[in-house]
mmCIF file of N, CA and C in Angstrom:
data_model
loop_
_atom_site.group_PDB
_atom_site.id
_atom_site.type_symbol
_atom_site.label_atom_id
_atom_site.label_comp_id
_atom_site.label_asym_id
_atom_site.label_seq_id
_atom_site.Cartn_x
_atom_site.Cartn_y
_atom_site.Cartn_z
ATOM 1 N N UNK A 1 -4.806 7.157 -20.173
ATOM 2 C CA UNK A 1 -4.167 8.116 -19.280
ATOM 3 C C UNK A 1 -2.676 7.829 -19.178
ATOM 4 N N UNK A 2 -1.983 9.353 -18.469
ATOM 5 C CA UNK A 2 -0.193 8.514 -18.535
ATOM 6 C C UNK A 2 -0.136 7.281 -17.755
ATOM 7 N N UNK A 3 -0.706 7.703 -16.398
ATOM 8 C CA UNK A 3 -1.048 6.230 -15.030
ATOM 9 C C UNK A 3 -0.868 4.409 -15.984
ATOM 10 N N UNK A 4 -2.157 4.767 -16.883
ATOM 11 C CA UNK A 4 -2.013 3.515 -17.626
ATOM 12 C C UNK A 4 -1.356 3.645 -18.348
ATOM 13 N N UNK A 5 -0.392 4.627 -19.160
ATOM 14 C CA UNK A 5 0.797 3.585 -20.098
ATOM 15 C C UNK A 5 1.868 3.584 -18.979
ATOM 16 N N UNK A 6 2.061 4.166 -17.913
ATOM 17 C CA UNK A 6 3.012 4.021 -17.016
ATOM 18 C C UNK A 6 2.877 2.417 -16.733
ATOM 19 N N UNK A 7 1.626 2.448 -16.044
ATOM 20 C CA UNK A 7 1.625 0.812 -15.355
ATOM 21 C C UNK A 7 2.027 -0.389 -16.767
ATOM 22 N N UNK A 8 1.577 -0.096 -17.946
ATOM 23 C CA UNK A 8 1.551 -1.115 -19.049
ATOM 24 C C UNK A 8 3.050 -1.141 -19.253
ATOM 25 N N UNK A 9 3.596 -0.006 -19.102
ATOM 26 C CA UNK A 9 5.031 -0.019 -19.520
ATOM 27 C C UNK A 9 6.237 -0.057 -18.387
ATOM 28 N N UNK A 10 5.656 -0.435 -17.118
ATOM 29 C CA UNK A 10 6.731 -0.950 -16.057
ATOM 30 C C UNK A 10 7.073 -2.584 -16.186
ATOM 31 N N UNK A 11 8.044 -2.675 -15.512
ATOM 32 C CA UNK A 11 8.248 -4.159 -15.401
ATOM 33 C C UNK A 11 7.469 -4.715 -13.806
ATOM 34 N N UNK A 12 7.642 -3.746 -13.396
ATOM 35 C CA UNK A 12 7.568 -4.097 -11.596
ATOM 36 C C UNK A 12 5.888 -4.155 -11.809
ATOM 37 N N UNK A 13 5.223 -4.987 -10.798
ATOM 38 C CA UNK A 13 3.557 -4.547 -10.321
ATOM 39 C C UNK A 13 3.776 -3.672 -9.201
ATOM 40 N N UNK A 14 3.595 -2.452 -9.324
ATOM 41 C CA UNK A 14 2.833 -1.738 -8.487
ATOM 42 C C UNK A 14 1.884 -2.087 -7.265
ATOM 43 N N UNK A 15 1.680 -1.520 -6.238
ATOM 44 C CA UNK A 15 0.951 -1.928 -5.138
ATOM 45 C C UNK A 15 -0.436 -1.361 -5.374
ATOM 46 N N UNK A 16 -1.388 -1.604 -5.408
ATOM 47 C CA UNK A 16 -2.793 -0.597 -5.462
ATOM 48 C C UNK A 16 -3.090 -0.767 -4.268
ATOM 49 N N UNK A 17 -3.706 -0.214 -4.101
ATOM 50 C CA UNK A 17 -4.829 0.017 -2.714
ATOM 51 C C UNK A 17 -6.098 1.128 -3.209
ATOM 52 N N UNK A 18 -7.115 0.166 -2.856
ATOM 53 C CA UNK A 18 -8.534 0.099 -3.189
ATOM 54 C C UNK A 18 -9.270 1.111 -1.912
ATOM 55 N N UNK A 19 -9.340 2.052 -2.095
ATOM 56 C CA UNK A 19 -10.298 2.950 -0.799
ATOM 57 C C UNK A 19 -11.654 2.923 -1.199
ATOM 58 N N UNK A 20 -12.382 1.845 -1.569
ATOM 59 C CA UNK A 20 -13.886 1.466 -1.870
ATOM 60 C C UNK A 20 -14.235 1.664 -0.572
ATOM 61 N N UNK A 21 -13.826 0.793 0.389
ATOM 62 C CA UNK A 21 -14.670 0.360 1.632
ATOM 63 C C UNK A 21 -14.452 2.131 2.243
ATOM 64 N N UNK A 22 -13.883 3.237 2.545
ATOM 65 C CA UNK A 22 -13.785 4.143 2.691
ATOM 66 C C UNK A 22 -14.576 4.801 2.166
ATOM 67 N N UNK A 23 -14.906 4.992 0.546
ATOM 68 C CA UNK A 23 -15.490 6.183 -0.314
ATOM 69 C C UNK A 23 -16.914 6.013 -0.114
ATOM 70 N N UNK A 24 -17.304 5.273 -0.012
ATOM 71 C CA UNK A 24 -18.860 4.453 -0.144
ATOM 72 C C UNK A 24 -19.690 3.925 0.985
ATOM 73 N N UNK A 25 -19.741 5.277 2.139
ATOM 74 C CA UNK A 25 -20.928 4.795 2.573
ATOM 75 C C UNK A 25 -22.302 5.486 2.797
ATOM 76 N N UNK A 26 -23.259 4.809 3.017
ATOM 77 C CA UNK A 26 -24.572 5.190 2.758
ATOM 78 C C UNK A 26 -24.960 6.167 3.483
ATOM 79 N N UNK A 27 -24.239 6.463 4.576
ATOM 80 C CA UNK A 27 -25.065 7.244 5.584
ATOM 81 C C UNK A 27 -24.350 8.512 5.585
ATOM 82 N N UNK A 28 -22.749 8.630 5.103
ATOM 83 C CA UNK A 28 -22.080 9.512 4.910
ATOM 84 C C UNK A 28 -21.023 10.072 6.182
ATOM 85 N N UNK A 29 -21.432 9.116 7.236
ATOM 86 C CA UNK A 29 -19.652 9.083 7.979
ATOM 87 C C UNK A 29 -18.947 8.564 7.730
ATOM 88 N N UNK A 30 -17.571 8.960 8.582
ATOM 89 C CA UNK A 30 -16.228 8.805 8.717
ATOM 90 C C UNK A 30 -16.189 6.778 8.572
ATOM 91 N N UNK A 31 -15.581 6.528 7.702
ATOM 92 C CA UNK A 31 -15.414 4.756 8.043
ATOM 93 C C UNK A 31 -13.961 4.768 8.846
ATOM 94 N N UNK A 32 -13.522 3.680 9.545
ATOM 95 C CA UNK A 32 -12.362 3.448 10.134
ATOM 96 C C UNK A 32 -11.990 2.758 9.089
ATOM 97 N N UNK A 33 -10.385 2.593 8.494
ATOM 98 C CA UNK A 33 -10.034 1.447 7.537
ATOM 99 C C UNK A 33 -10.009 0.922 8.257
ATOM 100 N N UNK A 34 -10.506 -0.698 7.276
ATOM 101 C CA UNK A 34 -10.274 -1.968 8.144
ATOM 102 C C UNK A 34 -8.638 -2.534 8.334
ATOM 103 N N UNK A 35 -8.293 -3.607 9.095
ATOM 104 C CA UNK A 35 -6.444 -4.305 9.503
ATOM 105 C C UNK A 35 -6.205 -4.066 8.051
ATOM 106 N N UNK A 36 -6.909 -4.831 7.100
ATOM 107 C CA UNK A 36 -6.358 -5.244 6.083
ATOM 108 C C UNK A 36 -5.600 -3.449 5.106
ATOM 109 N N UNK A 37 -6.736 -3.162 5.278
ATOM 110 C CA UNK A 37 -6.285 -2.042 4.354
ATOM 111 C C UNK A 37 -5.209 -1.335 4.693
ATOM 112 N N UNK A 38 -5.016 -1.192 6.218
ATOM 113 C CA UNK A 38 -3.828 -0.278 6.718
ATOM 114 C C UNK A 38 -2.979 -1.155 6.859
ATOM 115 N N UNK A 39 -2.839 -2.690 6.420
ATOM 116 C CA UNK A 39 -1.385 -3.689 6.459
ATOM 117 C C UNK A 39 -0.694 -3.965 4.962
ATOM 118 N N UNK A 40 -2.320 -3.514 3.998
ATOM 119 C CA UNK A 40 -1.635 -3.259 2.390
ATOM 120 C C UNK A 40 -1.038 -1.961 2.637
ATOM 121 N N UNK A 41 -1.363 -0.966 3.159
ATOM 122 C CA UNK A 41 -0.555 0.181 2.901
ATOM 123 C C UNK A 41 0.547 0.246 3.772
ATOM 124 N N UNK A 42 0.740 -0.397 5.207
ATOM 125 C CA UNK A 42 2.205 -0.359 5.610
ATOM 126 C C UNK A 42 3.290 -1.405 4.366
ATOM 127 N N UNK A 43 2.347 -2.793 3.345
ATOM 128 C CA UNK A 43 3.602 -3.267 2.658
ATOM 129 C C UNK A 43 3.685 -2.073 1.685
ATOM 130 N N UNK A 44 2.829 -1.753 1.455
ATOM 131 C CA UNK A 44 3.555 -0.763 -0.089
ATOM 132 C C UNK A 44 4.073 0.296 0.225
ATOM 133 N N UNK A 45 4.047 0.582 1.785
ATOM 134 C CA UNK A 45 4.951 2.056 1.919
ATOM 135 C C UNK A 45 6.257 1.281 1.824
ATOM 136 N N UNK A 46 6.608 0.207 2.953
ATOM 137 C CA UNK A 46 7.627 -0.453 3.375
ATOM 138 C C UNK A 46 8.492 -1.510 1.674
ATOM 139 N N UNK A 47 7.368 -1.479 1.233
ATOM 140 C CA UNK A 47 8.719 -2.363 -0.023
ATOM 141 C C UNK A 47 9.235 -1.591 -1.272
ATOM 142 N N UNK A 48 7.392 -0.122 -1.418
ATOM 143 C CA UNK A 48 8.309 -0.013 -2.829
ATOM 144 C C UNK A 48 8.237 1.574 -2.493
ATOM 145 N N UNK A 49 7.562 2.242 -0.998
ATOM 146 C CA UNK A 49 7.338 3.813 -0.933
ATOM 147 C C UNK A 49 6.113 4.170 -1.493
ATOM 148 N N UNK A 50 5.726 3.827 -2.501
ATOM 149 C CA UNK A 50 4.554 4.238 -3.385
ATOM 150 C C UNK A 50 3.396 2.950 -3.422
ATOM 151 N N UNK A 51 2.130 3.692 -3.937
ATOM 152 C CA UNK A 51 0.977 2.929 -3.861
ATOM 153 C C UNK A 51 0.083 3.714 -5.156
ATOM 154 N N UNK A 52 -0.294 2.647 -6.443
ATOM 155 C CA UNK A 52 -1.544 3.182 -6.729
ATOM 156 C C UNK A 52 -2.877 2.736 -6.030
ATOM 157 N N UNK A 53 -3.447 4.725 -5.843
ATOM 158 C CA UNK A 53 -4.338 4.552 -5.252
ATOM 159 C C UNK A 53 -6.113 4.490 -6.190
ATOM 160 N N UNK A 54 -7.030 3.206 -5.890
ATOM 161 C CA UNK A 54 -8.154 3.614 -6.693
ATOM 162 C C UNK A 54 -9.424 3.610 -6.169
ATOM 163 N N UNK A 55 -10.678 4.099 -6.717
ATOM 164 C CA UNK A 55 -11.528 4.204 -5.798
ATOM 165 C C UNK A 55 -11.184 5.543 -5.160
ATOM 166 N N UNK A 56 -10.852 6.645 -4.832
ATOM 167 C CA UNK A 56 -10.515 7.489 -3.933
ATOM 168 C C UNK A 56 -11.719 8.552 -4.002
ATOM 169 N N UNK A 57 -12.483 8.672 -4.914
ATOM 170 C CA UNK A 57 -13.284 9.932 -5.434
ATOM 171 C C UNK A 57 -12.744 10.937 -6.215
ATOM 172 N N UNK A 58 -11.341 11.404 -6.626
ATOM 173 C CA UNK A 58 -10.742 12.962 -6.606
ATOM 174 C C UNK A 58 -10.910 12.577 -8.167
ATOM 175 N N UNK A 59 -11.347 13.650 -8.676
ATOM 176 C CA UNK A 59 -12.003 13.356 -10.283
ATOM 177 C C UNK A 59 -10.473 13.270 -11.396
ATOM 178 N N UNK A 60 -10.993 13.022 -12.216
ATOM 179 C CA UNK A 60 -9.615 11.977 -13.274
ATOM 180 C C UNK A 60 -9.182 13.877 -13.805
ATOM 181 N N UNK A 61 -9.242 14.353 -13.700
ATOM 182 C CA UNK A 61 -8.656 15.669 -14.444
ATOM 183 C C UNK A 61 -7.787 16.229 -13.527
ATOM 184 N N UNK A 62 -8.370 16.271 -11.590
ATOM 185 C CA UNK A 62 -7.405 16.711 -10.807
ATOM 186 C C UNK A 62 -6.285 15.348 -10.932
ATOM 187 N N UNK A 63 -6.285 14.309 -10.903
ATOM 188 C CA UNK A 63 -5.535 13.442 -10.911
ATOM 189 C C UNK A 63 -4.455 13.864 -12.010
ATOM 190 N N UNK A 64 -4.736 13.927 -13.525
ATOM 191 C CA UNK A 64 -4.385 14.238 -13.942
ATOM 192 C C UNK A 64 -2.990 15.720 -14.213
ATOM 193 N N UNK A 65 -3.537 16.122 -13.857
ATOM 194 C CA UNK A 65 -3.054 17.509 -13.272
ATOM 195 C C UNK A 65 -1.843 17.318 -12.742
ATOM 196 N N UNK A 66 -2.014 16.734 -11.359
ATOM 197 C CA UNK A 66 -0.865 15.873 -10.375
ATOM 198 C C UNK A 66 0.011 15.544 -10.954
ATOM 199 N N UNK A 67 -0.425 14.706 -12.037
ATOM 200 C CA UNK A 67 0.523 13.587 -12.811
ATOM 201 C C UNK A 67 1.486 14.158 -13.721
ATOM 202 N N UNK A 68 0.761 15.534 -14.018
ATOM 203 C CA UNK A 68 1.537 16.065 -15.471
ATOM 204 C C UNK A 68 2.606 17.420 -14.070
ATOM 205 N N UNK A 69 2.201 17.868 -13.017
ATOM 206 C CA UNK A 69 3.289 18.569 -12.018
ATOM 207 C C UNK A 69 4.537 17.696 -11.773
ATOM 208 N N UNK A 70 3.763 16.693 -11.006
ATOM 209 C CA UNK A 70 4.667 15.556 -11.035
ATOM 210 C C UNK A 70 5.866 15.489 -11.621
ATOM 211 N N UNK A 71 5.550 14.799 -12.600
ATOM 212 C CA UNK A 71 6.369 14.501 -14.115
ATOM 213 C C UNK A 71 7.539 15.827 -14.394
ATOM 214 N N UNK A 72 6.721 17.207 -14.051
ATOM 215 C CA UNK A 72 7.933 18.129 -14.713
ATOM 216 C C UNK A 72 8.528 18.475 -13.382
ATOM 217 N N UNK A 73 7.756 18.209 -12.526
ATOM 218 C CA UNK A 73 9.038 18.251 -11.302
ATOM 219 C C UNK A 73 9.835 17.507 -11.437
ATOM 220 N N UNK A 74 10.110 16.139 -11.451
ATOM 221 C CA UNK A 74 11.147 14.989 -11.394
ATOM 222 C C UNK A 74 12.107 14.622 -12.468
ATOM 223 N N UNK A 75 11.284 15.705 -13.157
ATOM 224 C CA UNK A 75 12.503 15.251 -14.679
ATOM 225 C C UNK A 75 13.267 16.510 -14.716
ATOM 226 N N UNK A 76 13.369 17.454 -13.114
ATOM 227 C CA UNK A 76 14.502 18.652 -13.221
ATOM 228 C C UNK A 76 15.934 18.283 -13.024
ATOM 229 N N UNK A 77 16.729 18.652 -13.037
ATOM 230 C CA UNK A 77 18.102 18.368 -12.397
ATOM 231 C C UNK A 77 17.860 18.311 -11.243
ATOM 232 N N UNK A 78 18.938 16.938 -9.889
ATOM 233 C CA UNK A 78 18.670 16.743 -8.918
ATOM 234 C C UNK A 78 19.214 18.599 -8.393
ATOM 235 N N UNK A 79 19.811 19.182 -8.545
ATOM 236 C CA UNK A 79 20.525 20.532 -7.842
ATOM 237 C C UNK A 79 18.944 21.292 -8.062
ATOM 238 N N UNK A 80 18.027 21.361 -8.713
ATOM 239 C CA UNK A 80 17.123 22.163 -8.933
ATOM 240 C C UNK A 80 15.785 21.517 -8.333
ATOM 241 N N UNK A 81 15.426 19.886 -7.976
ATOM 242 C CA UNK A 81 14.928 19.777 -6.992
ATOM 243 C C UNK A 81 15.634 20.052 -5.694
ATOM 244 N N UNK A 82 16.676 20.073 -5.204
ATOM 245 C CA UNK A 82 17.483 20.276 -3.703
ATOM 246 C C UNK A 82 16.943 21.352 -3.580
ATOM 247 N N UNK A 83 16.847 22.645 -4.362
ATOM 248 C CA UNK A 83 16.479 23.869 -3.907
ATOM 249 C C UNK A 83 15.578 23.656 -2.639
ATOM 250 N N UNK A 84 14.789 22.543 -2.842
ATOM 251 C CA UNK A 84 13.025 22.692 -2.359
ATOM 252 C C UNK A 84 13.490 22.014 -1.037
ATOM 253 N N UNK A 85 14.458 20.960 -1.013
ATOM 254 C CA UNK A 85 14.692 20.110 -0.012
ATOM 255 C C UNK A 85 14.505 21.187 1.613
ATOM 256 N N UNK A 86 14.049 20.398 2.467
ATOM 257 C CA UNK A 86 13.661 21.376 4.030
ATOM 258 C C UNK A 86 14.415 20.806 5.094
ATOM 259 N N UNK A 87 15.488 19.580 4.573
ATOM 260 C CA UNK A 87 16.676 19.274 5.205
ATOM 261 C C UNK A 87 16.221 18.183 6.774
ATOM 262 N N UNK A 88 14.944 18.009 6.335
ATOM 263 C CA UNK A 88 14.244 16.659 7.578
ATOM 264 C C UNK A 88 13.702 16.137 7.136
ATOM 265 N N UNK A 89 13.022 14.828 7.991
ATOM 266 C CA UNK A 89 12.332 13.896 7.325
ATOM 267 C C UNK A 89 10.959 14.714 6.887
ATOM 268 N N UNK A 90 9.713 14.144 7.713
ATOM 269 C CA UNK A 90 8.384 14.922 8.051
ATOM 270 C C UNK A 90 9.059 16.530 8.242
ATOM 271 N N UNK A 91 7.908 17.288 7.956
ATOM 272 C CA UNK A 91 7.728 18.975 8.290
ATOM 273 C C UNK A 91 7.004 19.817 7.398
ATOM 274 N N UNK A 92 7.674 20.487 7.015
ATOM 275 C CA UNK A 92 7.123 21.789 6.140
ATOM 276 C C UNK A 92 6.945 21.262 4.677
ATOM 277 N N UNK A 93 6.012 21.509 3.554
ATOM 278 C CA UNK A 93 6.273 21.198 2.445
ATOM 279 C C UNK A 93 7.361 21.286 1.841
ATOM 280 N N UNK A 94 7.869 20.320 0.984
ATOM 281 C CA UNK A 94 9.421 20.301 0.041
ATOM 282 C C UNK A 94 10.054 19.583 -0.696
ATOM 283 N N UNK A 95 10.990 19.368 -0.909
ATOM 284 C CA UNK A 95 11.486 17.639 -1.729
ATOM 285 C C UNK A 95 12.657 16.934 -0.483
ATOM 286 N N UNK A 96 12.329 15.680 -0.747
ATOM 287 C CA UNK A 96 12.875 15.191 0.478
ATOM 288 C C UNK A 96 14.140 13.992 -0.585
ATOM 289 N N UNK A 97 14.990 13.834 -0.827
ATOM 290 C CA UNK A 97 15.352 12.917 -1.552
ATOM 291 C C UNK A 97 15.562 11.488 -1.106
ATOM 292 N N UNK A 98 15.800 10.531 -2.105
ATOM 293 C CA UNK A 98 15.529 9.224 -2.176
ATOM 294 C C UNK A 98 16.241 8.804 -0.141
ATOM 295 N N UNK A 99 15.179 7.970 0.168
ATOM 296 C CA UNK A 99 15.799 7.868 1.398
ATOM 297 C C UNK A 99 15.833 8.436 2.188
ATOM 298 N N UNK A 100 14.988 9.657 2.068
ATOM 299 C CA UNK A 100 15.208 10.278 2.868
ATOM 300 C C UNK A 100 13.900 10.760 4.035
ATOM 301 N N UNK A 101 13.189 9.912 3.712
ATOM 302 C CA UNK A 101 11.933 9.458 4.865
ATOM 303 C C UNK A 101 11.382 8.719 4.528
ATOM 304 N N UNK A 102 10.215 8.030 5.605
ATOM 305 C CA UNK A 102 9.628 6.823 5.238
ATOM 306 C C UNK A 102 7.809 6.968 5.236
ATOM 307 N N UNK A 103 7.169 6.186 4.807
ATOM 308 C CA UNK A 103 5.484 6.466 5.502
ATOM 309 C C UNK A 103 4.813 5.302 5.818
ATOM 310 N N UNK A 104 6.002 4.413 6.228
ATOM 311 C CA UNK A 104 5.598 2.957 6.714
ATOM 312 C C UNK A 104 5.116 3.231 7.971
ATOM 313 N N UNK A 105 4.105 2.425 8.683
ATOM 314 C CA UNK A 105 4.481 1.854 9.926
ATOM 315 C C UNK A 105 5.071 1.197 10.819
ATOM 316 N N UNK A 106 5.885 0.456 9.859
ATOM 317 C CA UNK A 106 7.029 -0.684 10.130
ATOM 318 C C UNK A 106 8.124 0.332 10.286
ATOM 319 N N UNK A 107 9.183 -0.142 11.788
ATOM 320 C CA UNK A 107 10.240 0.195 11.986
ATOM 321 C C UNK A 107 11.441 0.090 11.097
ATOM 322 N N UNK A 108 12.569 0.865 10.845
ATOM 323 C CA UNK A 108 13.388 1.042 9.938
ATOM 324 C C UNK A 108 14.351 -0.326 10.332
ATOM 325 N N UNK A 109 14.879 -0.939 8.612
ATOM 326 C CA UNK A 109 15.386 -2.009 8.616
ATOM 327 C C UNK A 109 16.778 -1.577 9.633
ATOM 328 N N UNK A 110 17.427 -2.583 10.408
ATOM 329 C CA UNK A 110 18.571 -2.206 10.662
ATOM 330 C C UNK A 110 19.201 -2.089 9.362
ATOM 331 N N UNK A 111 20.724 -1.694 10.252
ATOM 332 C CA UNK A 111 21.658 -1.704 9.010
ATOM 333 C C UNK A 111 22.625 -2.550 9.326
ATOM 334 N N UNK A 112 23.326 -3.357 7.661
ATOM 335 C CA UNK A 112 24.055 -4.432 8.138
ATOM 336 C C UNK A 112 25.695 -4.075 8.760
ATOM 337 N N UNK A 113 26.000 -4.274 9.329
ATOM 338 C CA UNK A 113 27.189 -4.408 10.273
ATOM 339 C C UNK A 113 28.409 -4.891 9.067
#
């Protein structure tokens, strides 16, 4: 898949996060994530923004799909993503550029003086 020559061909490791304990249960309710899972996903919002996610259920073709929108969205000119920009953090669907919101739970670093 692209996912895997992406990951084979970064330098950085990527964050995963595993939604097993979520996808998989027997009786078919709602699970609460456990600390752990929602403290891997505040570091990988907070260090790199992004997370691969696995385990999720959503079948490898919609994934796919994503990956190939994705891709021809981000490789437009920044003036031709701005179009989309909705000029706030959170709100309406759009493109938000670098920095320009967060999906941590962790409070925003100060800034240095």
């Amino acid at each position: 898949s692209n996912l895997a020559s992406m990951e084979s061909s970064s330098s950085c490791q990527l964050p995963i996060i595993d939604l097993q304990s979520l996808t998989s249960t027997p009786d078919g309710k709602p699970v609460k994530p456990t600390e752990s899972l929602v403290h891997a996903w505040d570091a990988a919002m907070s260090t790199f923004g992004f997370a691969v996610v696995i385990n999720h259920n959503v079948p490898p073709s919609t994934t796919q799909q994503l990956y190939s929108a994705a891709m021809a969205f981000f490789q437009q000119p920044q003036p031709e993503k701005l179009k989309l920009w909705h000029g706030s953090g959170y709100g309406p669907p759009g493109y938000t550029p670098l920095h320009g919101e967060t999906v941590s739970l962790s409070p925003p670093a100060p800034t240095p003086s």
